[in-house]
Structure formats: C-alpha cells, structure tokens
Coordinates of C-alpha atoms and ligand atoms in Angstrom, one line a residue:
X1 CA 0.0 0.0 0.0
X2 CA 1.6 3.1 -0.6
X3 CA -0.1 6.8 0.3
X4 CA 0.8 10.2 -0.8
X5 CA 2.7 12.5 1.7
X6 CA 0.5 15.1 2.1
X7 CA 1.8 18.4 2.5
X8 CA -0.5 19.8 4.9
X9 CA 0.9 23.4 5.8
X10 CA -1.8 26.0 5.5
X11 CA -1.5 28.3 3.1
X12 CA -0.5 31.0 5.6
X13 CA 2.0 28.6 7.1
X14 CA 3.9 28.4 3.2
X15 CA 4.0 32.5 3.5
X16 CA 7.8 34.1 2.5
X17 CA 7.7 37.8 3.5
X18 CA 8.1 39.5 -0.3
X19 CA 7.4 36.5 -2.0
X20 CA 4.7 36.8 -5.0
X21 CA 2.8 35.3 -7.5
X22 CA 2.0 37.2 -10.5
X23 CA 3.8 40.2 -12.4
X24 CA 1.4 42.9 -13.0
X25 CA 3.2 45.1 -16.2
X26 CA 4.0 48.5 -15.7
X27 CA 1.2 51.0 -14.7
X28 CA -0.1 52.3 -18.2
X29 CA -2.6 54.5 -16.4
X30 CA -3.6 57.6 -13.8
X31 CA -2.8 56.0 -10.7
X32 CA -6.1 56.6 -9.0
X33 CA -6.1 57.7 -5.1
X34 CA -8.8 55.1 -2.9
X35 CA -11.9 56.7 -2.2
X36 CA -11.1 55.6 1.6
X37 CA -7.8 55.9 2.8
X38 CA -8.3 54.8 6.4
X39 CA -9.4 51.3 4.8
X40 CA -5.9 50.9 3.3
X41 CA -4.2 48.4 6.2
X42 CA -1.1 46.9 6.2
X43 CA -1.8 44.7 8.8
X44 CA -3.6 41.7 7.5
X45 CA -1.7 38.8 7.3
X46 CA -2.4 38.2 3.8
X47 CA -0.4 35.2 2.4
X48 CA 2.5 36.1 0.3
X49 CA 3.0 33.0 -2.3
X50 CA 4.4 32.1 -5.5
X51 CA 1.9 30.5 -8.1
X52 CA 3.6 27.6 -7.8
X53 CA 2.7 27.2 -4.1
X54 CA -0.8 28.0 -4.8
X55 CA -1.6 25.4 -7.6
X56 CA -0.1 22.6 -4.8
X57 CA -2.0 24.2 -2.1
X58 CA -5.0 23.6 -3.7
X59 CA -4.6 20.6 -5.2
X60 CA -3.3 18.5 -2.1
X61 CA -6.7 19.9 -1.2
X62 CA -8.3 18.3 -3.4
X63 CA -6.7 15.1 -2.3
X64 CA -7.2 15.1 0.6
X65 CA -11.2 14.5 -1.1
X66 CA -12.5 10.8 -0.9
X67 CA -14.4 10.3 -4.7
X68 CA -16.0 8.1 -6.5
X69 CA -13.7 8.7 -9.4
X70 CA -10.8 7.8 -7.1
X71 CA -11.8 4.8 -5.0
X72 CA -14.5 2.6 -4.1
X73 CA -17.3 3.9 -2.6
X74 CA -20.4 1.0 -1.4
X75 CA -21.9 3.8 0.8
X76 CA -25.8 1.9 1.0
X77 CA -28.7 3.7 0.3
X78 CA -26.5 6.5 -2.0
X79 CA -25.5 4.4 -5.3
X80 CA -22.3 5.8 -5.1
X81 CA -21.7 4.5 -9.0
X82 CA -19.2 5.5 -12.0
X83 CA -21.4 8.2 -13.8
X84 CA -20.0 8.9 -17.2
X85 CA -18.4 11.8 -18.1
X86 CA -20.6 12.2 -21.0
X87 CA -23.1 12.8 -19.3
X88 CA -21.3 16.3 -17.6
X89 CA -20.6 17.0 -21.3
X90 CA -24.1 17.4 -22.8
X91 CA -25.2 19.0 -20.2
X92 CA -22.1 21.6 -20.6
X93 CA -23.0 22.2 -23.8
X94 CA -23.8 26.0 -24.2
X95 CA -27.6 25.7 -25.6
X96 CA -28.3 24.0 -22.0
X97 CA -25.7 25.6 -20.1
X98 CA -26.1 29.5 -21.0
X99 CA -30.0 29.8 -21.2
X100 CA -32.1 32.2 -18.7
X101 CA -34.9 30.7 -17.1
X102 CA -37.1 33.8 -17.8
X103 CA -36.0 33.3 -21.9
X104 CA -38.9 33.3 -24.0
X105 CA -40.2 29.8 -24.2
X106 CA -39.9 30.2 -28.5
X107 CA -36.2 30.5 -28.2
X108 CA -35.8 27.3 -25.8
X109 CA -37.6 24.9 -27.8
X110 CA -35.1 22.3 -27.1
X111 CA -34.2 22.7 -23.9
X112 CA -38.4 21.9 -23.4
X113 CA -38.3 19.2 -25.6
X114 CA -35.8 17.3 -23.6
X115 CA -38.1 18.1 -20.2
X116 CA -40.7 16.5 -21.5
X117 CA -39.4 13.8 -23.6
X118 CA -37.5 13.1 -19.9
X119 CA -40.7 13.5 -17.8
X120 CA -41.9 10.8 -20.5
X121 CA -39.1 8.3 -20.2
X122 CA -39.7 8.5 -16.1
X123 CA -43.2 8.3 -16.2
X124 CA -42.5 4.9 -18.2
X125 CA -40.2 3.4 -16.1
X126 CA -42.1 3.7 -13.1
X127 CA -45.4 2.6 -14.5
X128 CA -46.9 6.2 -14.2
X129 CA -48.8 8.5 -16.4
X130 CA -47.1 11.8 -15.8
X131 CA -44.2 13.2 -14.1
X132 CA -43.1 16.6 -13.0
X133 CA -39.1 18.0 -13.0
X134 CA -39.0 20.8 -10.5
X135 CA -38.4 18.8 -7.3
X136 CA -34.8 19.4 -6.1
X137 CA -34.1 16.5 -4.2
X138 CA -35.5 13.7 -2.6
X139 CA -36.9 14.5 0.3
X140 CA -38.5 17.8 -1.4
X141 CA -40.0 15.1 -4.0
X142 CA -41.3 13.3 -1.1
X143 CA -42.8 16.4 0.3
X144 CA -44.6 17.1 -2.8
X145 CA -46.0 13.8 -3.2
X146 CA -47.1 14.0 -0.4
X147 CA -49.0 17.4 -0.5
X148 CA -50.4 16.0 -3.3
X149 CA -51.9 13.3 -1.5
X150 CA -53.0 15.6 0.9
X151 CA -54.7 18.1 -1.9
X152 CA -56.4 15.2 -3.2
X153 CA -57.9 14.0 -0.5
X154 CA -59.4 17.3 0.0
X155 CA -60.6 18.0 -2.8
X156 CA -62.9 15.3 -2.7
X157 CA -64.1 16.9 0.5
X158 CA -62.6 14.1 2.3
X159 CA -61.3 15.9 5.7
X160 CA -60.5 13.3 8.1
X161 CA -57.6 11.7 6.9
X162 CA -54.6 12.5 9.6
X163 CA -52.7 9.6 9.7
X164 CA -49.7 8.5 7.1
X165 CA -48.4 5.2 8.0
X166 CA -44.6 4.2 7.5
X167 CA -42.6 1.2 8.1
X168 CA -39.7 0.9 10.9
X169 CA -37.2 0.2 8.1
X170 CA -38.0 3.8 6.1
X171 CA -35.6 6.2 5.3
X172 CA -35.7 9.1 7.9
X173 CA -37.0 11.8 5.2
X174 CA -40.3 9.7 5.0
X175 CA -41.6 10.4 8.5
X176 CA -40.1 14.0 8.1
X177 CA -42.3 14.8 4.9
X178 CA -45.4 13.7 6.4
X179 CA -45.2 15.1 9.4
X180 CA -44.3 17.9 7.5
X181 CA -47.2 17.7 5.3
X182 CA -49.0 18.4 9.3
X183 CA -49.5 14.4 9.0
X184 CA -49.7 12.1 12.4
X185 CA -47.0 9.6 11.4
X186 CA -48.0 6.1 12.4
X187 CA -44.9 3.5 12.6
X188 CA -45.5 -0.5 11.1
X189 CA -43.2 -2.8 12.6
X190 CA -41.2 -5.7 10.0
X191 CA -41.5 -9.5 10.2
X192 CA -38.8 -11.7 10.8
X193 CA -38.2 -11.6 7.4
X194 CA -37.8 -8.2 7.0
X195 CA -41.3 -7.3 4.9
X196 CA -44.1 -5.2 5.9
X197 CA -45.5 -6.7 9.0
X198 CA -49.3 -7.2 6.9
X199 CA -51.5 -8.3 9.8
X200 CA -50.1 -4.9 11.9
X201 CA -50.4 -2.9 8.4
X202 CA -54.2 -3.9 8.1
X203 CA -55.0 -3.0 12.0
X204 CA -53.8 0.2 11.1
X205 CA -55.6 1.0 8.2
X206 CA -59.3 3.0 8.5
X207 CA -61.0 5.9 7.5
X208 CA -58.2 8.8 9.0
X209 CA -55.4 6.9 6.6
X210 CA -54.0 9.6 4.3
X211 CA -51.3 6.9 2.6
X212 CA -48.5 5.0 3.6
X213 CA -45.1 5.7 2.0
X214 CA -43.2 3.2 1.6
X215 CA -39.2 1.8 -0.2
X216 CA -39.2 -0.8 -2.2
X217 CA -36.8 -2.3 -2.3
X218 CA -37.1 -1.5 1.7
X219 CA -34.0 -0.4 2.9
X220 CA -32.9 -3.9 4.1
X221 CA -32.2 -3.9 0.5
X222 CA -35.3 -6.9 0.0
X223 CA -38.0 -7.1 -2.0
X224 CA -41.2 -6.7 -0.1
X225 CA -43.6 -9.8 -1.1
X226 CA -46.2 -8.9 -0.4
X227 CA -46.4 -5.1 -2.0
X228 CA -50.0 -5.8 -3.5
X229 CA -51.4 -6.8 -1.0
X230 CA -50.0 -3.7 1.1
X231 CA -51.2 -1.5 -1.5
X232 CA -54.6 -3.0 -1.6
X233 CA -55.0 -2.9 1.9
X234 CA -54.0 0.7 2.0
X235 CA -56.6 1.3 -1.1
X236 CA -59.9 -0.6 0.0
X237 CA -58.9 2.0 3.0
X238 CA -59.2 4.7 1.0
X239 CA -55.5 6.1 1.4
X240 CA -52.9 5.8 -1.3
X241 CA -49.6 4.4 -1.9
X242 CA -46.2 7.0 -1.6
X243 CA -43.2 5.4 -3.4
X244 CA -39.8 6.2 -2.6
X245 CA -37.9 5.6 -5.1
X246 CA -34.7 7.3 -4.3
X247 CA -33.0 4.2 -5.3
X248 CA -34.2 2.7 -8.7
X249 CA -30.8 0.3 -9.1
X250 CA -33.0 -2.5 -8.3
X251 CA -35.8 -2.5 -10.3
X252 CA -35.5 -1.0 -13.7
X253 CA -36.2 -2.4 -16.7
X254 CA -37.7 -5.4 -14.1
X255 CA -40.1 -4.4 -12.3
X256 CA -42.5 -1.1 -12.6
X257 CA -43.8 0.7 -8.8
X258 CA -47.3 1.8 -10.9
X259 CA -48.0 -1.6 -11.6
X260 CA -47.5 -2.9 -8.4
X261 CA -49.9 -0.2 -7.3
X262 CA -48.3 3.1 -6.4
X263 CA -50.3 6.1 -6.8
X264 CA -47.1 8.3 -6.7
X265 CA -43.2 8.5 -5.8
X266 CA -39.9 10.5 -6.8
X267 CA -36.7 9.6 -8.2
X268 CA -33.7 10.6 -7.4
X269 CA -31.7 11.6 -10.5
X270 CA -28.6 11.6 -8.5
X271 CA -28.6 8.7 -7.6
X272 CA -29.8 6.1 -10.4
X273 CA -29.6 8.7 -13.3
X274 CA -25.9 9.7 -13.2
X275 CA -26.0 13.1 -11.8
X276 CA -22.7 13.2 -9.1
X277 CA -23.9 13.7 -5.8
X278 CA -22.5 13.9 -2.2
X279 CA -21.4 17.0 -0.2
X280 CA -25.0 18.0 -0.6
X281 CA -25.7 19.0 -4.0
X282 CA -26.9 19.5 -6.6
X283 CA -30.0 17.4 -6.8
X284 CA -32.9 16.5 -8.3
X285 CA -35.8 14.4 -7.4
X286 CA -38.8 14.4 -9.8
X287 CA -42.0 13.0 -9.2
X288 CA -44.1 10.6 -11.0
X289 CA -47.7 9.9 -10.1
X290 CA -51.0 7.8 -11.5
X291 CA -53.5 10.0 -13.7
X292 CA -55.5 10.2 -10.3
X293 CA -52.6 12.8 -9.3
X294 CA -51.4 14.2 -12.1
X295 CA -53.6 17.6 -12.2
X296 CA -51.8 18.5 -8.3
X297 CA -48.0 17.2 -9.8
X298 CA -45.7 21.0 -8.6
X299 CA -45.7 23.6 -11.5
X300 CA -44.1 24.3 -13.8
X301 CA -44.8 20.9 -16.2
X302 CA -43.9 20.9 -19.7
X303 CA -46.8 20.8 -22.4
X304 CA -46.6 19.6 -25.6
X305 CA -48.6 21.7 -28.3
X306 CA -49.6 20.0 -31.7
X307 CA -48.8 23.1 -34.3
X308 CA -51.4 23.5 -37.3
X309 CA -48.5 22.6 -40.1
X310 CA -48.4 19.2 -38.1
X311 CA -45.7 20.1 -36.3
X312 CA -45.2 20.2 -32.3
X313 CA -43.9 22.6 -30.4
X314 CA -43.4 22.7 -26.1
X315 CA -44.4 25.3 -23.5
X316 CA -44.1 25.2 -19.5
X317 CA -47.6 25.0 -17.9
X318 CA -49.1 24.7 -14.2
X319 CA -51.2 21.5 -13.6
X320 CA -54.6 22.3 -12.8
X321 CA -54.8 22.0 -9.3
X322 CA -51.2 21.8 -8.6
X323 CA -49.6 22.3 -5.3
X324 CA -47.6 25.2 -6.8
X325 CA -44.1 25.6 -7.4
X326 CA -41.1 24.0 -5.5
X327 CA -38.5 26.2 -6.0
X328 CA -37.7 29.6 -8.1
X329 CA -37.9 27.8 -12.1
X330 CA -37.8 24.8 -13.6
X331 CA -35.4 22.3 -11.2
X332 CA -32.0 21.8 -11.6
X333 CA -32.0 22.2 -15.4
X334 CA -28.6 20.5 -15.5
X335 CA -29.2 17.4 -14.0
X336 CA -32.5 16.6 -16.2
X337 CA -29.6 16.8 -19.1
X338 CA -27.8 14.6 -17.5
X339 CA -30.3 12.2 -17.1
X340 CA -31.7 12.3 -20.4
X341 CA -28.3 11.7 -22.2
X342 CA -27.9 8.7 -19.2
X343 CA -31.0 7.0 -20.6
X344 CA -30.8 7.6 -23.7
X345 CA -27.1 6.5 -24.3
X346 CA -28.2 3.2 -22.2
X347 CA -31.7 2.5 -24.0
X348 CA -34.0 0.0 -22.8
X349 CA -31.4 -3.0 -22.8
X350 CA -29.0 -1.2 -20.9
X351 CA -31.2 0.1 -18.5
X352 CA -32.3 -3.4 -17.7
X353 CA -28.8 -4.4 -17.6
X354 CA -27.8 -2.0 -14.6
X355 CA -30.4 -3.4 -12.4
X356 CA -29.0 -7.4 -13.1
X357 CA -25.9 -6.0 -12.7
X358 CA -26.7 -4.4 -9.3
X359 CA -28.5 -6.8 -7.7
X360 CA -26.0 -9.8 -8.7
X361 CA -23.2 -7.7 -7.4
X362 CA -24.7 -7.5 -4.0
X363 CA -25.6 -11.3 -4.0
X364 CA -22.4 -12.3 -5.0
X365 CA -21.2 -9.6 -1.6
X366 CA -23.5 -11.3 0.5
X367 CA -22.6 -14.7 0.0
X368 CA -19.0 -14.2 0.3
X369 CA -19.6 -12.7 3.2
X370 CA -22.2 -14.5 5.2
X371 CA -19.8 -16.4 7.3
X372 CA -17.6 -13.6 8.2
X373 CA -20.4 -10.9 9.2
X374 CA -24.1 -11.9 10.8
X375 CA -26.8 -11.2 8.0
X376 CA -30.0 -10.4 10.1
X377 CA -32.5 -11.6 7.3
X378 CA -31.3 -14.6 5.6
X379 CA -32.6 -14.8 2.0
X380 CA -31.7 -13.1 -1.6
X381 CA -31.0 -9.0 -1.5
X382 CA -32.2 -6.4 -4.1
X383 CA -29.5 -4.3 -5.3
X384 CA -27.8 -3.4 -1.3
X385 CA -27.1 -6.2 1.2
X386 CA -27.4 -5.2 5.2
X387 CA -25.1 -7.1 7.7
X388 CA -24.5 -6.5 11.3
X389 CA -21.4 -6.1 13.2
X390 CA -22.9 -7.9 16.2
X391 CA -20.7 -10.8 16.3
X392 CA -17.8 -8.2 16.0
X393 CA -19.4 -6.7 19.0
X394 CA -19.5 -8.7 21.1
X395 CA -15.5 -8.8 20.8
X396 CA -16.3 -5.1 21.4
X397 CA -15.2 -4.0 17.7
X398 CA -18.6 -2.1 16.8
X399 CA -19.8 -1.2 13.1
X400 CA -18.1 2.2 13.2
X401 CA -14.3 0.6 13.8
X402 CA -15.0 -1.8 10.9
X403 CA -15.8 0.9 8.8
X404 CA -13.1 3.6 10.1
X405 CA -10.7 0.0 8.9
X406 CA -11.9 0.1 5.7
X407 CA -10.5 3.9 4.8
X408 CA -6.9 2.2 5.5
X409 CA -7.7 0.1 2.4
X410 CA -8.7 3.2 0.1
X411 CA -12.3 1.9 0.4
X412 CA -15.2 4.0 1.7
X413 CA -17.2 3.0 4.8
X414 CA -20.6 1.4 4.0
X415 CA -23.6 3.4 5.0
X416 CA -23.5 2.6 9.2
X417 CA -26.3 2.1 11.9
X418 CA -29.0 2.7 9.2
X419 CA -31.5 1.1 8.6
X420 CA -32.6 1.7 12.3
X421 CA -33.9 -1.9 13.3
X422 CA -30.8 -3.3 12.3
X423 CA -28.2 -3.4 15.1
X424 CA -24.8 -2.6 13.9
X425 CA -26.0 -2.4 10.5
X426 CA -23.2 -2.1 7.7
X427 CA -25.1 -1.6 4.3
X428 CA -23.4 -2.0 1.4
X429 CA -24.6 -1.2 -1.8
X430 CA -21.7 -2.6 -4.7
X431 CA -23.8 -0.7 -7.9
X432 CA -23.0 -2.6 -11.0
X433 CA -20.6 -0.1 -12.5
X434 CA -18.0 -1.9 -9.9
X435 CA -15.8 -4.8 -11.7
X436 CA -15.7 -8.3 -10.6
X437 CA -12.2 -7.6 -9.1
X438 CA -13.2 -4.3 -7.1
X439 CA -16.1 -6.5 -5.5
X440 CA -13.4 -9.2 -4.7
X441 CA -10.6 -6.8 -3.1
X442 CA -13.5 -5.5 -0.9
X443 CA -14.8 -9.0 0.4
X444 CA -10.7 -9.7 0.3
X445 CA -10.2 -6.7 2.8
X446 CA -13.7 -7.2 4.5
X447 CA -12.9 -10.5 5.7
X448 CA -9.0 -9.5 6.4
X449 CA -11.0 -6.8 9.0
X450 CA -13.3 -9.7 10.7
X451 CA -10.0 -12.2 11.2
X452 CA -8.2 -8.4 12.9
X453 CA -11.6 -8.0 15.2
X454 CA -10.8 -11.8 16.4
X455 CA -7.1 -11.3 16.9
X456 CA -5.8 -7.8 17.3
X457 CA -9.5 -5.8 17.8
X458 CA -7.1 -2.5 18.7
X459 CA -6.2 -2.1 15.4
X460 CA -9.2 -1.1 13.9
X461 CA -10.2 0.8 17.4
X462 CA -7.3 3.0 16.2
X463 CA -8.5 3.1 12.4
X464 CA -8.2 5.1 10.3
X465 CA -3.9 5.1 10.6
X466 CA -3.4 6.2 7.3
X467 CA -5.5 9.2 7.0
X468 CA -4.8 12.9 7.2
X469 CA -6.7 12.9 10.4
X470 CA -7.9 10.1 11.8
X471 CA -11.1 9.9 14.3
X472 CA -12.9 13.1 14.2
X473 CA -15.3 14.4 16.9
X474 CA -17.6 14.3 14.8
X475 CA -20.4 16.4 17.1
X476 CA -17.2 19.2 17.9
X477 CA -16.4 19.4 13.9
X478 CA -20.3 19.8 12.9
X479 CA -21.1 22.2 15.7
X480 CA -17.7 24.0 16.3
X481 CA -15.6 24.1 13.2
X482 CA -12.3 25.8 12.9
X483 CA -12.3 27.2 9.7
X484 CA -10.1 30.2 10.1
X485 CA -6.5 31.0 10.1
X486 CA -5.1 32.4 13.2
X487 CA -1.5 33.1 13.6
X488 CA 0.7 31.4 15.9
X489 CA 0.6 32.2 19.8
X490 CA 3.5 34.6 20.6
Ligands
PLP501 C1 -31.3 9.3 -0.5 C2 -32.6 8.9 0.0 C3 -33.6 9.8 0.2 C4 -33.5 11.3 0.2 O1 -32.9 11.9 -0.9 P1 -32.2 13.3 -0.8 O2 -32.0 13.7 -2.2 O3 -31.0 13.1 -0.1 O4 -33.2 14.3 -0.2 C5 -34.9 9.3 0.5 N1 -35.1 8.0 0.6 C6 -34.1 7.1 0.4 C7 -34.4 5.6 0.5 C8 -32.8 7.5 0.1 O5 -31.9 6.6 -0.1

C-alpha cells in the first residue's frame, strides 16, 4: 500500500515575506487615489506565495477529497456509481448551459423538448402516467408527493384523513415529509423476514389513513412480497400508496412501482440517473404519479402543443390543481440533461442491464460474506445487502471501527447504523458499475478486518492510521468548526 505525503501546511503557514505570484506590467494608467484611505491596512496577514505554491495548495486539497472517481465507494442507500463523463458533457453544452430561465419559451424549444421527452421516459419506467421535474431533491419530492396526497384528498371533501403510516425500516425523510405535510405519522413494525409486517399494516388501516409511504426495495435492501397486498390494503382504505424511489438500481427495466400499485413516488436523479452527488448538491428528485394525481403534480410541467403545419412545439404550464411551485424555475436544469443523455445513451437494454448488474453484485457480496459478518435476514437482496457487526461486538469492535478499517484500504465506509432496526448495521450497496475484481478486493479486505476483530481488535479501534486525520469528533467538527487561520501564539 503506498499513500501520498501530504503536505499539509496552511496556506499561511507556506507565507515568505516579499514573495509573489504574479507580475502585474508597468502601470499604463492615472494611478487613481482610494476613495477611503483609512481602509488601506497593512496589517492583514495576507499570504505572500508564488503560483507555484498556490496550484499545490490547492490541489493537495483536493486530495485530501474521498471520490467516487478515485476509490470505491459502497456507501448503501446513495448508489455511489461510475457516472460517465458524457453525461457532464451534454449537459455543458452552451444551448443548455447558458439559457435564462425567464428566456422566452420560443427560443428554448429544445431545452423543453428534452423536459418533456425526460418527464416521459420516467413516467415509463415507473409505470406512471405523468411526471413533473421541479423537485430538487428527494426529500422535497417526497414532500410534494405527499402534498399532493393531501390536496387530493381534500378535494374530494374528504377531511378526516390525519394519519400517514410508514414502516420501521424507512428512510428518515419519510416520516419528516409527512409530518411535515402536518400528518400524524404512524410507525409498522417488520416481520422476521424483513417485509411489511401485513397483519399490523391492516390493524392500522381505517378511514383517518391519508397513505402509507413506503421503499421498495425496503432499505434492508429486500423485495417486499407482499407489496399488493400492502397497496390493496391501504386502497380498500381509501388512502394511497407514496413510493420512494430514491434508489431505482434494483428495479429497472424489471419491475414497474405503478403496476404494483403506487399512486405516486420521486426519483432521485442523482442517484440512479448519473447526476454526481455527495457533499449535498446539486439534486434533483422528480416525481411521478398515477392519472388520479397528475392535475396537483408541482408547476411548472412541460406541455406539448400540436402546431397546425403538423408540427409540435413545447411550453411550461401549471397542472390544474397543482400544489404550486417547488422552487424559483424549472429544477435543476442541469441534471435533467444529465439524465436524459444517461438513458438515452443506455436504452432500454441497458437500463435493464444495470439493475441485473446491481443486484447480482450484491448477492455475490453477500454470500462471500455470510460467514464472516451476521446477515440479520437470511434470503436473496435487491441491489444493497445489510449485515451486522454484532458478532464483531460482542468482541467489542462495533460497526463504526470496521468501517473507520476500511479507509486504510482506500475503500469508503458502508452506510452505518441505518436502517434503524438493524443493530450494527453495515449496508453495502456494490452498484454494478463496480468490476468483478473491485467487488473481490472488498470482500478480500472485508474479511482480512473480521480475522483483525478476532485477533488484534485495537487495530481497527485505532483506524483510520493512514488518514490525514484520523477519528474526528464528529459532534465538535459539525457544531464548532475551525475554519479560520489564526496566527501562531506569541
Ligand atoms: C437518499 C434517499 C432519500 C433522500 O434523498 P435526498 O436527495 O438526499 O433528499 C430518501 N429515501 C431514500 C431511501 C434514500 O436513499
């Protein structure tokens, strides 16, 4: 293993008094006085450095980065995957990238055209009829969906509908939307085999049931078998079903959530669709719904218009009874390009391909795995496998050491102590742009860290050793950060 030295002086710290970066030619104009002398001060400690300096500065920064593009990344949950770069090159391109949202609509016809073609293309893979772009990120499609639930029922007069019911297992946005949405949030327990507990799902279904939202795959990373009968039982209730569909790995080209009854769910494009994501933006999480929905989907939508000569032409347009808008324009314009060039480059085939792919990498995970690591639910995983680091435990090597191990192999830590009802839960999500080699140095290096928790447990107590810095306070850093130079005492 061999690891850059890092030069990690601050940029202050590489200061030589009178040193300097540029040449500025000789002054070819009235030297002009400042408006304000008094703010002329020679007493900031500016840094004086040659360009040289600067460019290494900055990019041992930029090392000092964990990326997708530089190492292996099974964080669960995010399908952390290869995104081609493609993909950043369309949507570069200056006809996308140097429009004004307020342009008239006649001079963007193609920018609309791709909207709506892509609002088309993700209305079809989920199953649904119509699909709206504006939603910025997951949990804000979430929240749309389910305002739109909530508008629905109301404007069928139907008042008395409080309750949105979620499983134990959900993603944390879910009970955060509804509640949001001024919903009571009703928790549903799992079985032993990690589905929808149906017998506690149909004691909590009557007349105050707004919807239940619900992942599937759940974030166990299993199919849930019995998903029409959930969505039955929420139906003949008169609620209805909330996909989240964050991650889409799993299913597409396989299996469609409007068939299997969903009324309505977002997408995150940032996660299946080949937008980059992480440090928290930019995102984009559209929504599709059922024709039952569609007139409440956020504004703005794009329309197409059949042209007298025959021809067709696009405009932006607000749903009839739409919840309103979600954010200043149109989404994040960039990563609908993104998207669309994605699918379009992949087709149909290729889509389908990514979700075999997906799901066999995790299988192939799991079972190379299953002796080394206790796998709480015991049969075949979607696209992300969850174990738990209980045996490791009980040696008192917890989930967290196993993953602060894994940086001193250059791969990133799985997604930890998520989902909820999992103790010690590691969940790893491969993605299928990972080669059969990757998957084996990680299940390699996985099983290398379960043999070190039996026999020398300090050394991953004490990982990462390899790092820059190595265990963070993590609650010091997010709520006290030191972000500013200060000189030296003395
Ligand atoms: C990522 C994720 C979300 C939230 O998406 P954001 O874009 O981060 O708001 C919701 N549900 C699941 C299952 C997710 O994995």
């Amino acid at each position: 293993m061999s690891f850059p030295v890092l030069d990690r002086r601050l940029l202050m710290d590489r200061s030589v008094s009178g040193r300097v970066g540029v040449s500025l030619p000789p002054l070819d104009v009235p030297e002009q006085p400042l408006p304000d002398a008094a703010m002329l001060r020679d007493d900031l400690p500016l840094p004086e450095v040659s360009q040289g300096e600067v460019v290494r500065y900055f990019t041992t920064l930029s090392q000092m980065n964990f990326s997708v593009d530089t190492n292996y990344y099974p964080l669960g949950s995010c399908t952390m995957k290869y995104n081609p770069k493609i993909n950043d090159e369309a949507a570069q391109l200056p006809g996308f990238a140097r429009i004004h949202p307020l342009q008239p609509e006649s001079t963007v016809q193609g920018a609309l055209k791709l909207a709506h073609s892509l609002q088309g293309f993700l209305a079809e893979i989920s199953g649904m009829d119509a699909a709206g772009l504006a939603t910025m990120a997951g949990a804000q499609g979430e929240l749309a969906g389910m305002l739109m639930i909530r508008a629905y029922h109301l404007s069928r007069n139907d008042t008395g509908r409080r309750t949105v019911l979620v499983p134990d297992s959900a993603h944390g946005t879910n009970p955060a939307s509804a509640a949001m949405c001024g919903y009571r949030v009703m928790s549903i327990p799992s079985d032993s085999q990690g589905n929808m507990d149906l017998e506690a799902l149909r004691n909590a279904c009557n007349s105050e049931t707004a919807g239940l939202m619900l992942t599937l795959p759940n974030t166990l990373g299993l199919f849930d078998v019995n998903i029409t009968e959930i969505c039955r039982a929420v139906h003949e209730a008169g609620g209805l079903v909330y996909g989240d569909g964050a991650n889409m790995n799993a299913l597409l080209g396989h299996a469609k959530l409007g068939h299997l009854g969903f009324d309505v769910l977002h997408i995150n494009l940032h996660k299946t669709f080949s937008t980059p994501h992480g440090g928290g933006g930019p995102g984009s999480g559209p929504v599709c719904c059922n024709a039952k929905l569609a007139p409440f989907l956020t504004a703005p939508i794009v329309e197409s218009v059949a042209e007298p000569d025959g021809g067709e032409s696009f405009r932006l347009a607000t749903p009839e009874m739409s919840i309103g808008k979600a954010g200043a324009f149109h989404g994040n314009f960039g990563m609908l390009v993104r998207a669309y060039t994605y699918i379009r480059g992949l087709g149909a085939p290729g889509l389908r391909e990514i979700s075999e792919s997906a799901v066999i990498g995790a299988n192939y995970v799991l079972s190379a795995l299953r002796d080394h690591y206790h796998l709480p639910y015991d049969r075949p995983c979607m696209h992300e496998v969850v174990f738990s680091a209980r045996t490791q435990k009980a040696r008192g090597v917890s989930a967290l050491d196993v993953a602060k191990r894994l940086i001193d192999y250059g791969i990133h830590p799985p997604t930890m102590y998520f989902p909820l009802i999992v103790e010690e839960a590691l969940m790893v999500e491969p993605t299928e742009t990972e080669s059969r080699e990757t998957l084996d140095n990680f299940i390699e290096v996985m099983k290398e860290i379960a043999r070190q928790a039996e026999e020398e447990p300090q050394v991953l107590k004490d990982a990462p050793h390899y790092t820059p810095n190595s265990r963070l306070d993590e609650a010091r850093a997010a709520r006290r950060p030191d972000l500013r130079w200060r000189p030296a005492e003395g």
